C-alpha cells in the first residue's frame, strides 16, 4: 500500500518493516494486525489491516513520530 501524507510517501512495498503485532485470531471480524515500518529517510509509520469490525476495516497507514514509534515497539515487540 502506498500513500502520501503531508508530501511524504509511505509505501509498504518499498519501506522496511520493523515488526508486527496481531490482535485477535485470524478470520475474526474484530481481529487486526499492525505493522511498523521505517522509510529510507527515517520516517516511521503504522500499517493496519483487519476484519470488518476492527479499527482497520479498511487498510490504512498512519505516520508516527520517532518517539511514538519507539513506544509502539516497546509495547508490542517485547
mmCIF file of N, CA, C and O in Angstrom:
data_model
loop_
_atom_site.group_PDB
_atom_site.id
_atom_site.type_symbol
_atom_site.label_atom_id
_atom_site.label_comp_id
_atom_site.label_asym_id
_atom_site.label_seq_id
_atom_site.Cartn_x
_atom_site.Cartn_y
_atom_site.Cartn_z
ATOM 1 N N UNK A 1 0.858 -1.170 0.000
ATOM 2 C CA UNK A 1 0.000 0.000 0.000
ATOM 3 C C UNK A 1 0.904 1.232 0.000
ATOM 4 O O UNK A 1 1.913 1.269 0.686
ATOM 5 N N UNK A 2 0.489 2.217 -0.735
ATOM 6 C CA UNK A 2 1.271 3.444 -0.841
ATOM 7 C C UNK A 2 0.349 4.645 -0.641
ATOM 8 O O UNK A 2 -0.715 4.711 -1.243
ATOM 9 N N UNK A 3 0.760 5.556 0.249
ATOM 10 C CA UNK A 3 0.013 6.801 0.458
ATOM 11 C C UNK A 3 0.992 7.949 0.608
ATOM 12 O O UNK A 3 2.162 7.753 0.946
ATOM 13 N N UNK A 4 0.476 9.154 0.371
ATOM 14 C CA UNK A 4 1.257 10.371 0.586
ATOM 15 C C UNK A 4 0.562 11.168 1.674
ATOM 16 O O UNK A 4 -0.633 11.465 1.575
ATOM 17 N N UNK A 5 1.310 11.470 2.729
ATOM 18 C CA UNK A 5 0.805 12.247 3.859
ATOM 19 C C UNK A 5 1.725 13.440 4.035
ATOM 20 O O UNK A 5 2.933 13.279 4.243
ATOM 21 N N UNK A 6 1.159 14.626 3.933
ATOM 22 C CA UNK A 6 1.943 15.871 4.062
ATOM 23 C C UNK A 6 3.211 15.816 3.198
ATOM 24 O O UNK A 6 4.313 16.056 3.678
ATOM 25 N N UNK A 7 3.021 15.492 1.929
ATOM 26 C CA UNK A 7 4.082 15.470 0.917
ATOM 27 C C UNK A 7 5.148 14.405 1.157
ATOM 28 O O UNK A 7 6.199 14.424 0.554
ATOM 29 N N UNK A 8 4.885 13.457 2.044
ATOM 30 C CA UNK A 8 5.825 12.373 2.323
ATOM 31 C C UNK A 8 5.187 11.054 1.886
ATOM 32 O O UNK A 8 4.036 10.786 2.197
ATOM 33 N N UNK A 9 5.962 10.241 1.171
ATOM 34 C CA UNK A 9 5.449 8.977 0.662
ATOM 35 C C UNK A 9 5.762 7.838 1.625
ATOM 36 O O UNK A 9 6.890 7.697 2.088
ATOM 37 N N UNK A 10 4.733 7.034 1.915
ATOM 38 C CA UNK A 10 4.859 5.841 2.745
ATOM 39 C C UNK A 10 4.421 4.656 1.891
ATOM 40 O O UNK A 10 3.323 4.670 1.330
ATOM 41 N N UNK A 11 5.259 3.634 1.793
ATOM 42 C CA UNK A 11 4.988 2.520 0.885
ATOM 43 C C UNK A 11 5.402 1.208 1.539
ATOM 44 O O UNK A 11 6.581 0.968 1.793
ATOM 45 N N UNK A 12 4.428 0.339 1.793
ATOM 46 C CA UNK A 12 4.721 -0.946 2.444
ATOM 47 C C UNK A 12 5.511 -1.883 1.539
ATOM 48 O O UNK A 12 6.114 -2.832 2.029
ATOM 49 N N UNK A 13 5.521 -1.629 0.232
ATOM 50 C CA UNK A 13 6.283 -2.474 -0.695
ATOM 51 C C UNK A 13 7.750 -2.072 -0.779
ATOM 52 O O UNK A 13 8.581 -2.867 -1.216
ATOM 53 N N UNK A 14 8.081 -0.857 -0.365
ATOM 54 C CA UNK A 14 9.438 -0.331 -0.506
ATOM 55 C C UNK A 14 10.127 -0.139 0.843
ATOM 56 O O UNK A 14 11.312 -0.438 0.987
ATOM 57 N N UNK A 15 9.393 0.359 1.820
ATOM 58 C CA UNK A 15 9.989 0.684 3.118
ATOM 59 C C UNK A 15 10.232 -0.572 3.950
ATOM 60 O O UNK A 15 9.720 -1.644 3.659
ATOM 61 N N UNK A 16 11.030 -0.430 5.007
ATOM 62 C CA UNK A 16 11.488 -1.566 5.813
ATOM 63 C C UNK A 16 10.539 -1.837 6.974
ATOM 64 O O UNK A 16 10.290 -0.955 7.801
ATOM 65 N N UNK A 17 10.041 -3.080 7.041
ATOM 66 C CA UNK A 17 9.171 -3.470 8.152
ATOM 67 C C UNK A 17 10.038 -3.807 9.360
ATOM 68 O O UNK A 17 10.951 -4.612 9.280
ATOM 69 N N UNK A 18 9.731 -3.175 10.498
ATOM 70 C CA UNK A 18 10.478 -3.394 11.738
ATOM 71 C C UNK A 18 9.843 -4.464 12.619
ATOM 72 O O UNK A 18 10.533 -5.105 13.402
ATOM 73 N N UNK A 19 8.536 -4.615 12.505
ATOM 74 C CA UNK A 19 7.851 -5.600 13.326
ATOM 75 C C UNK A 19 6.357 -5.542 13.112
ATOM 76 O O UNK A 19 5.849 -4.658 12.429
ATOM 77 N N UNK A 20 5.660 -6.504 13.713
ATOM 78 C CA UNK A 20 4.209 -6.575 13.576
ATOM 79 C C UNK A 20 3.602 -7.167 14.840
ATOM 80 O O UNK A 20 4.258 -7.897 15.575
ATOM 81 N N UNK A 21 2.350 -6.848 15.065
ATOM 82 C CA UNK A 21 1.606 -7.380 16.206
ATOM 83 C C UNK A 21 0.182 -7.675 15.758
ATOM 84 O O UNK A 21 -0.465 -6.840 15.135
ATOM 85 N N UNK A 22 -0.291 -8.884 16.042
ATOM 86 C CA UNK A 22 -1.664 -9.280 15.727
ATOM 87 C C UNK A 22 -2.525 -9.161 16.969
ATOM 88 O O UNK A 22 -2.084 -9.464 18.080
ATOM 89 N N UNK A 23 -3.747 -8.748 16.763
ATOM 90 C CA UNK A 23 -4.720 -8.610 17.838
ATOM 91 C C UNK A 23 -5.913 -9.469 17.463
ATOM 92 O O UNK A 23 -6.569 -9.217 16.457
ATOM 93 N N UNK A 24 -6.192 -10.519 18.235
ATOM 94 C CA UNK A 24 -7.249 -11.454 17.919
ATOM 95 C C UNK A 24 -6.729 -12.567 17.029
ATOM 96 O O UNK A 24 -5.544 -12.651 16.724
ATOM 97 N N UNK A 25 -7.631 -13.422 16.618
ATOM 98 C CA UNK A 25 -7.292 -14.571 15.779
ATOM 99 C C UNK A 25 -7.590 -14.274 14.323
ATOM 100 O O UNK A 25 -8.508 -13.504 14.010
ATOM 101 N N UNK A 26 -6.840 -14.912 13.433
ATOM 102 C CA UNK A 26 -7.055 -14.745 12.002
ATOM 103 C C UNK A 26 -8.491 -15.117 11.650
ATOM 104 O O UNK A 26 -8.997 -16.147 12.096
ATOM 105 N N UNK A 27 -9.148 -14.273 10.902
ATOM 106 C CA UNK A 27 -10.519 -14.527 10.476
ATOM 107 C C UNK A 27 -11.584 -13.917 11.370
ATOM 108 O O UNK A 27 -12.749 -13.880 10.990
ATOM 109 N N UNK A 28 -11.212 -13.447 12.566
ATOM 110 C CA UNK A 28 -12.188 -12.800 13.443
ATOM 111 C C UNK A 28 -12.577 -11.444 12.863
ATOM 112 O O UNK A 28 -11.723 -10.704 12.365
ATOM 113 N N UNK A 29 -13.839 -11.101 12.965
ATOM 114 C CA UNK A 29 -14.320 -9.828 12.420
ATOM 115 C C UNK A 29 -13.654 -8.631 13.088
ATOM 116 O O UNK A 29 -13.428 -7.604 12.445
ATOM 117 N N UNK A 30 -13.301 -8.776 14.369
ATOM 118 C CA UNK A 30 -12.681 -7.656 15.076
ATOM 119 C C UNK A 30 -11.154 -7.805 15.193
ATOM 120 O O UNK A 30 -10.493 -6.980 15.813
ATOM 121 N N UNK A 31 -10.585 -8.828 14.592
ATOM 122 C CA UNK A 31 -9.141 -9.026 14.629
ATOM 123 C C UNK A 31 -8.423 -8.110 13.642
ATOM 124 O O UNK A 31 -8.992 -7.706 12.625
ATOM 125 N N UNK A 32 -7.178 -7.768 13.980
ATOM 126 C CA UNK A 32 -6.396 -6.915 13.085
ATOM 127 C C UNK A 32 -4.908 -7.094 13.340
ATOM 128 O O UNK A 32 -4.496 -7.710 14.318
ATOM 129 N N UNK A 33 -4.117 -6.533 12.440
ATOM 130 C CA UNK A 33 -2.667 -6.547 12.583
ATOM 131 C C UNK A 33 -2.132 -5.148 12.318
ATOM 132 O O UNK A 33 -2.609 -4.452 11.425
ATOM 133 N N UNK A 34 -1.153 -4.756 13.130
ATOM 134 C CA UNK A 34 -0.418 -3.516 12.907
ATOM 135 C C UNK A 34 1.018 -3.875 12.565
ATOM 136 O O UNK A 34 1.606 -4.758 13.198
ATOM 137 N N UNK A 35 1.563 -3.189 11.567
ATOM 138 C CA UNK A 35 2.942 -3.392 11.160
ATOM 139 C C UNK A 35 3.658 -2.051 11.221
ATOM 140 O O UNK A 35 3.158 -1.058 10.701
ATOM 141 N N UNK A 36 4.814 -2.033 11.859
ATOM 142 C CA UNK A 36 5.616 -0.822 11.990
ATOM 143 C C UNK A 36 6.676 -0.802 10.901
ATOM 144 O O UNK A 36 7.398 -1.783 10.716
ATOM 145 N N UNK A 37 6.766 0.308 10.189
ATOM 146 C CA UNK A 37 7.729 0.480 9.108
ATOM 147 C C UNK A 37 8.590 1.713 9.349
ATOM 148 O O UNK A 37 8.186 2.640 10.042
ATOM 149 N N UNK A 38 9.767 1.719 8.724
ATOM 150 C CA UNK A 38 10.630 2.895 8.693
ATOM 151 C C UNK A 38 10.959 3.173 7.226
ATOM 152 O O UNK A 38 11.206 2.250 6.446
ATOM 153 N N UNK A 39 10.950 4.443 6.864
ATOM 154 C CA UNK A 39 11.274 4.848 5.497
ATOM 155 C C UNK A 39 12.784 5.027 5.365
ATOM 156 O O UNK A 39 13.509 5.062 6.361
ATOM 157 N N UNK A 40 13.242 5.174 4.145
ATOM 158 C CA UNK A 40 14.677 5.347 3.880
ATOM 159 C C UNK A 40 15.233 6.589 4.563
ATOM 160 O O UNK A 40 16.400 6.612 4.967
ATOM 161 N N UNK A 41 14.408 7.621 4.735
ATOM 162 C CA UNK A 41 14.888 8.847 5.381
ATOM 163 C C UNK A 41 14.575 8.900 6.876
ATOM 164 O O UNK A 41 14.675 9.949 7.508
ATOM 165 N N UNK A 42 14.171 7.756 7.459
ATOM 166 C CA UNK A 42 13.995 7.686 8.910
ATOM 167 C C UNK A 42 12.601 7.966 9.424
ATOM 168 O O UNK A 42 12.391 7.990 10.637
ATOM 169 N N UNK A 43 11.624 8.170 8.545
ATOM 170 C CA UNK A 43 10.247 8.361 8.983
ATOM 171 C C UNK A 43 9.643 7.032 9.399
ATOM 172 O O UNK A 43 10.054 5.970 8.926
ATOM 173 N N UNK A 44 8.680 7.059 10.287
ATOM 174 C CA UNK A 44 8.028 5.843 10.768
ATOM 175 C C UNK A 44 6.531 5.901 10.470
ATOM 176 O O UNK A 44 5.933 6.972 10.470
ATOM 177 N N UNK A 45 5.951 4.717 10.251
ATOM 178 C CA UNK A 45 4.513 4.646 10.074
ATOM 179 C C UNK A 45 3.992 3.273 10.470
ATOM 180 O O UNK A 45 4.725 2.293 10.492
ATOM 181 N N UNK A 46 2.699 3.251 10.830
ATOM 182 C CA UNK A 46 1.994 2.010 11.127
ATOM 183 C C UNK A 46 1.068 1.705 9.962
ATOM 184 O O UNK A 46 0.342 2.579 9.488
ATOM 185 N N UNK A 47 1.114 0.448 9.530
ATOM 186 C CA UNK A 47 0.184 -0.045 8.521
ATOM 187 C C UNK A 47 -0.761 -0.979 9.250
ATOM 188 O O UNK A 47 -0.326 -1.914 9.926
ATOM 189 N N UNK A 48 -2.055 -0.716 9.163
ATOM 190 C CA UNK A 48 -3.044 -1.544 9.829
ATOM 191 C C UNK A 48 -4.007 -2.169 8.839
ATOM 192 O O UNK A 48 -4.413 -1.527 7.864
ATOM 193 N N UNK A 49 -4.330 -3.429 9.095
ATOM 194 C CA UNK A 49 -5.283 -4.154 8.256
ATOM 195 C C UNK A 49 -6.053 -5.113 9.158
ATOM 196 O O UNK A 49 -5.485 -5.672 10.095
ATOM 197 N N UNK A 50 -7.364 -5.263 8.888
ATOM 198 C CA UNK A 50 -8.134 -6.152 9.753
ATOM 199 C C UNK A 50 -9.504 -6.495 9.229
ATOM 200 O O UNK A 50 -9.856 -6.169 8.093
ATOM 201 N N UNK A 51 -10.265 -7.130 10.102
ATOM 202 C CA UNK A 51 -11.612 -7.553 9.772
ATOM 203 C C UNK A 51 -12.590 -6.389 9.729
ATOM 204 O O UNK A 51 -12.262 -5.263 10.111
ATOM 205 N N UNK A 52 -13.812 -6.654 9.303
ATOM 206 C CA UNK A 52 -14.793 -5.581 9.117
ATOM 207 C C UNK A 52 -15.215 -4.856 10.394
ATOM 208 O O UNK A 52 -15.677 -3.723 10.332
ATOM 209 N N UNK A 53 -15.028 -5.462 11.563
ATOM 210 C CA UNK A 53 -15.397 -4.819 12.828
ATOM 211 C C UNK A 53 -14.177 -4.295 13.584
ATOM 212 O O UNK A 53 -14.285 -3.894 14.738
ATOM 213 N N UNK A 54 -13.039 -4.295 12.943
ATOM 214 C CA UNK A 54 -11.792 -3.863 13.592
ATOM 215 C C UNK A 54 -11.537 -2.378 13.348
ATOM 216 O O UNK A 54 -12.210 -1.757 12.522
ATOM 217 N N UNK A 55 -10.545 -1.815 14.043
ATOM 218 C CA UNK A 55 -10.171 -0.421 13.771
ATOM 219 C C UNK A 55 -9.621 -0.229 12.356
ATOM 220 O O UNK A 55 -9.502 0.893 11.885
ATOM 221 N N UNK A 56 -9.279 -1.322 11.691
ATOM 222 C CA UNK A 56 -8.699 -1.254 10.344
ATOM 223 C C UNK A 56 -9.574 -2.004 9.349
ATOM 224 O O UNK A 56 -9.086 -2.813 8.563
ATOM 225 N N UNK A 57 -10.870 -1.741 9.360
ATOM 226 C CA UNK A 57 -11.773 -2.388 8.411
ATOM 227 C C UNK A 57 -11.334 -2.076 6.979
ATOM 228 O O UNK A 57 -11.518 -2.878 6.078
ATOM 229 N N UNK A 58 -10.754 -0.915 6.785
ATOM 230 C CA UNK A 58 -10.102 -0.540 5.532
ATOM 231 C C UNK A 58 -8.616 -0.407 5.839
ATOM 232 O O UNK A 58 -8.249 0.224 6.834
ATOM 233 N N UNK A 59 -7.738 -1.000 5.035
ATOM 234 C CA UNK A 59 -6.304 -0.855 5.287
ATOM 235 C C UNK A 59 -5.927 0.632 5.356
ATOM 236 O O UNK A 59 -6.449 1.448 4.589
ATOM 237 N N UNK A 60 -5.043 0.955 6.297
ATOM 238 C CA UNK A 60 -4.635 2.353 6.415
ATOM 239 C C UNK A 60 -3.204 2.482 6.903
ATOM 240 O O UNK A 60 -2.661 1.577 7.535
ATOM 241 N N UNK A 61 -2.635 3.626 6.584
ATOM 242 C CA UNK A 61 -1.283 3.979 7.014
ATOM 243 C C UNK A 61 -1.379 5.244 7.850
ATOM 244 O O UNK A 61 -2.043 6.207 7.445
ATOM 245 N N UNK A 62 -0.717 5.233 9.012
ATOM 246 C CA UNK A 62 -0.661 6.396 9.890
ATOM 247 C C UNK A 62 0.789 6.719 10.183
ATOM 248 O O UNK A 62 1.536 5.846 10.642
ATOM 249 N N UNK A 63 1.193 7.955 9.911
ATOM 250 C CA UNK A 63 2.569 8.353 10.210
ATOM 251 C C UNK A 63 2.750 8.473 11.719
ATOM 252 O O UNK A 63 1.807 8.769 12.450
ATOM 253 N N UNK A 64 3.973 8.189 12.180
ATOM 254 C CA UNK A 64 4.303 8.256 13.606
ATOM 255 C C UNK A 64 5.575 9.068 13.798
ATOM 256 O O UNK A 64 6.490 9.003 12.975
ATOM 257 N N UNK A 65 5.648 9.759 14.918
ATOM 258 C CA UNK A 65 6.906 10.392 15.294
ATOM 259 C C UNK A 65 7.864 9.293 15.746
ATOM 260 O O UNK A 65 7.449 8.172 16.044
ATOM 261 N N UNK A 66 9.130 9.616 15.822
ATOM 262 C CA UNK A 66 10.107 8.632 16.279
ATOM 263 C C UNK A 66 9.792 8.198 17.712
ATOM 264 O O UNK A 66 9.915 7.017 18.049
ATOM 265 N N UNK A 67 9.367 9.122 18.546
ATOM 266 C CA UNK A 67 9.025 8.812 19.941
ATOM 267 C C UNK A 67 7.854 7.835 19.996
ATOM 268 O O UNK A 67 7.888 6.847 20.736
ATOM 269 N N UNK A 68 6.808 8.072 19.195
ATOM 270 C CA UNK A 68 5.655 7.174 19.191
ATOM 271 C C UNK A 68 6.020 5.817 18.591
ATOM 272 O O UNK A 68 5.521 4.783 19.046
ATOM 273 N N UNK A 69 6.886 5.799 17.597
ATOM 274 C CA UNK A 69 7.331 4.524 17.019
ATOM 275 C C UNK A 69 8.104 3.713 18.059
ATOM 276 O O UNK A 69 7.909 2.499 18.184
ATOM 277 N N UNK A 70 8.966 4.360 18.814
ATOM 278 C CA UNK A 70 9.720 3.668 19.868
ATOM 279 C C UNK A 70 8.785 3.142 20.945
ATOM 280 O O UNK A 70 8.963 2.033 21.455
ATOM 281 N N UNK A 71 7.769 3.916 21.300
ATOM 282 C CA UNK A 71 6.792 3.470 22.301
ATOM 283 C C UNK A 71 6.011 2.263 21.778
ATOM 284 O O UNK A 71 5.771 1.304 22.522
ATOM 285 N N UNK A 72 5.632 2.284 20.496
ATOM 286 C CA UNK A 72 4.913 1.149 19.905
ATOM 287 C C UNK A 72 5.795 -0.098 19.949
ATOM 288 O O UNK A 72 5.336 -1.175 20.313
ATOM 289 N N UNK A 73 7.071 0.046 19.594
ATOM 290 C CA UNK A 73 7.992 -1.084 19.631
ATOM 291 C C UNK A 73 8.116 -1.642 21.037
ATOM 292 O O UNK A 73 8.084 -2.863 21.246
ATOM 293 N N UNK A 74 8.237 -0.777 22.023
ATOM 294 C CA UNK A 74 8.386 -1.213 23.407
ATOM 295 C C UNK A 74 7.157 -1.978 23.885
ATOM 296 O O UNK A 74 7.264 -2.990 24.571
ATOM 297 N N UNK A 75 5.953 -1.501 23.509
ATOM 298 C CA UNK A 75 4.713 -2.136 23.940
ATOM 299 C C UNK A 75 4.404 -3.428 23.180
ATOM 300 O O UNK A 75 3.810 -4.344 23.746
ATOM 301 N N UNK A 76 4.778 -3.492 21.922
ATOM 302 C CA UNK A 76 4.308 -4.583 21.070
ATOM 303 C C UNK A 76 5.371 -5.562 20.582
ATOM 304 O O UNK A 76 5.018 -6.572 19.985
ATOM 305 N N UNK A 77 6.626 -5.277 20.825
ATOM 306 C CA UNK A 77 7.675 -6.153 20.337
ATOM 307 C C UNK A 77 8.574 -6.620 21.479
ATOM 308 O O UNK A 77 9.769 -6.758 21.323
ATOM 309 N N UNK A 78 7.967 -6.884 22.624
ATOM 310 C CA UNK A 78 8.732 -7.288 23.815
ATOM 311 C C UNK A 78 9.352 -8.645 23.654
ATOM 312 O O UNK A 78 9.003 -9.494 22.952
#
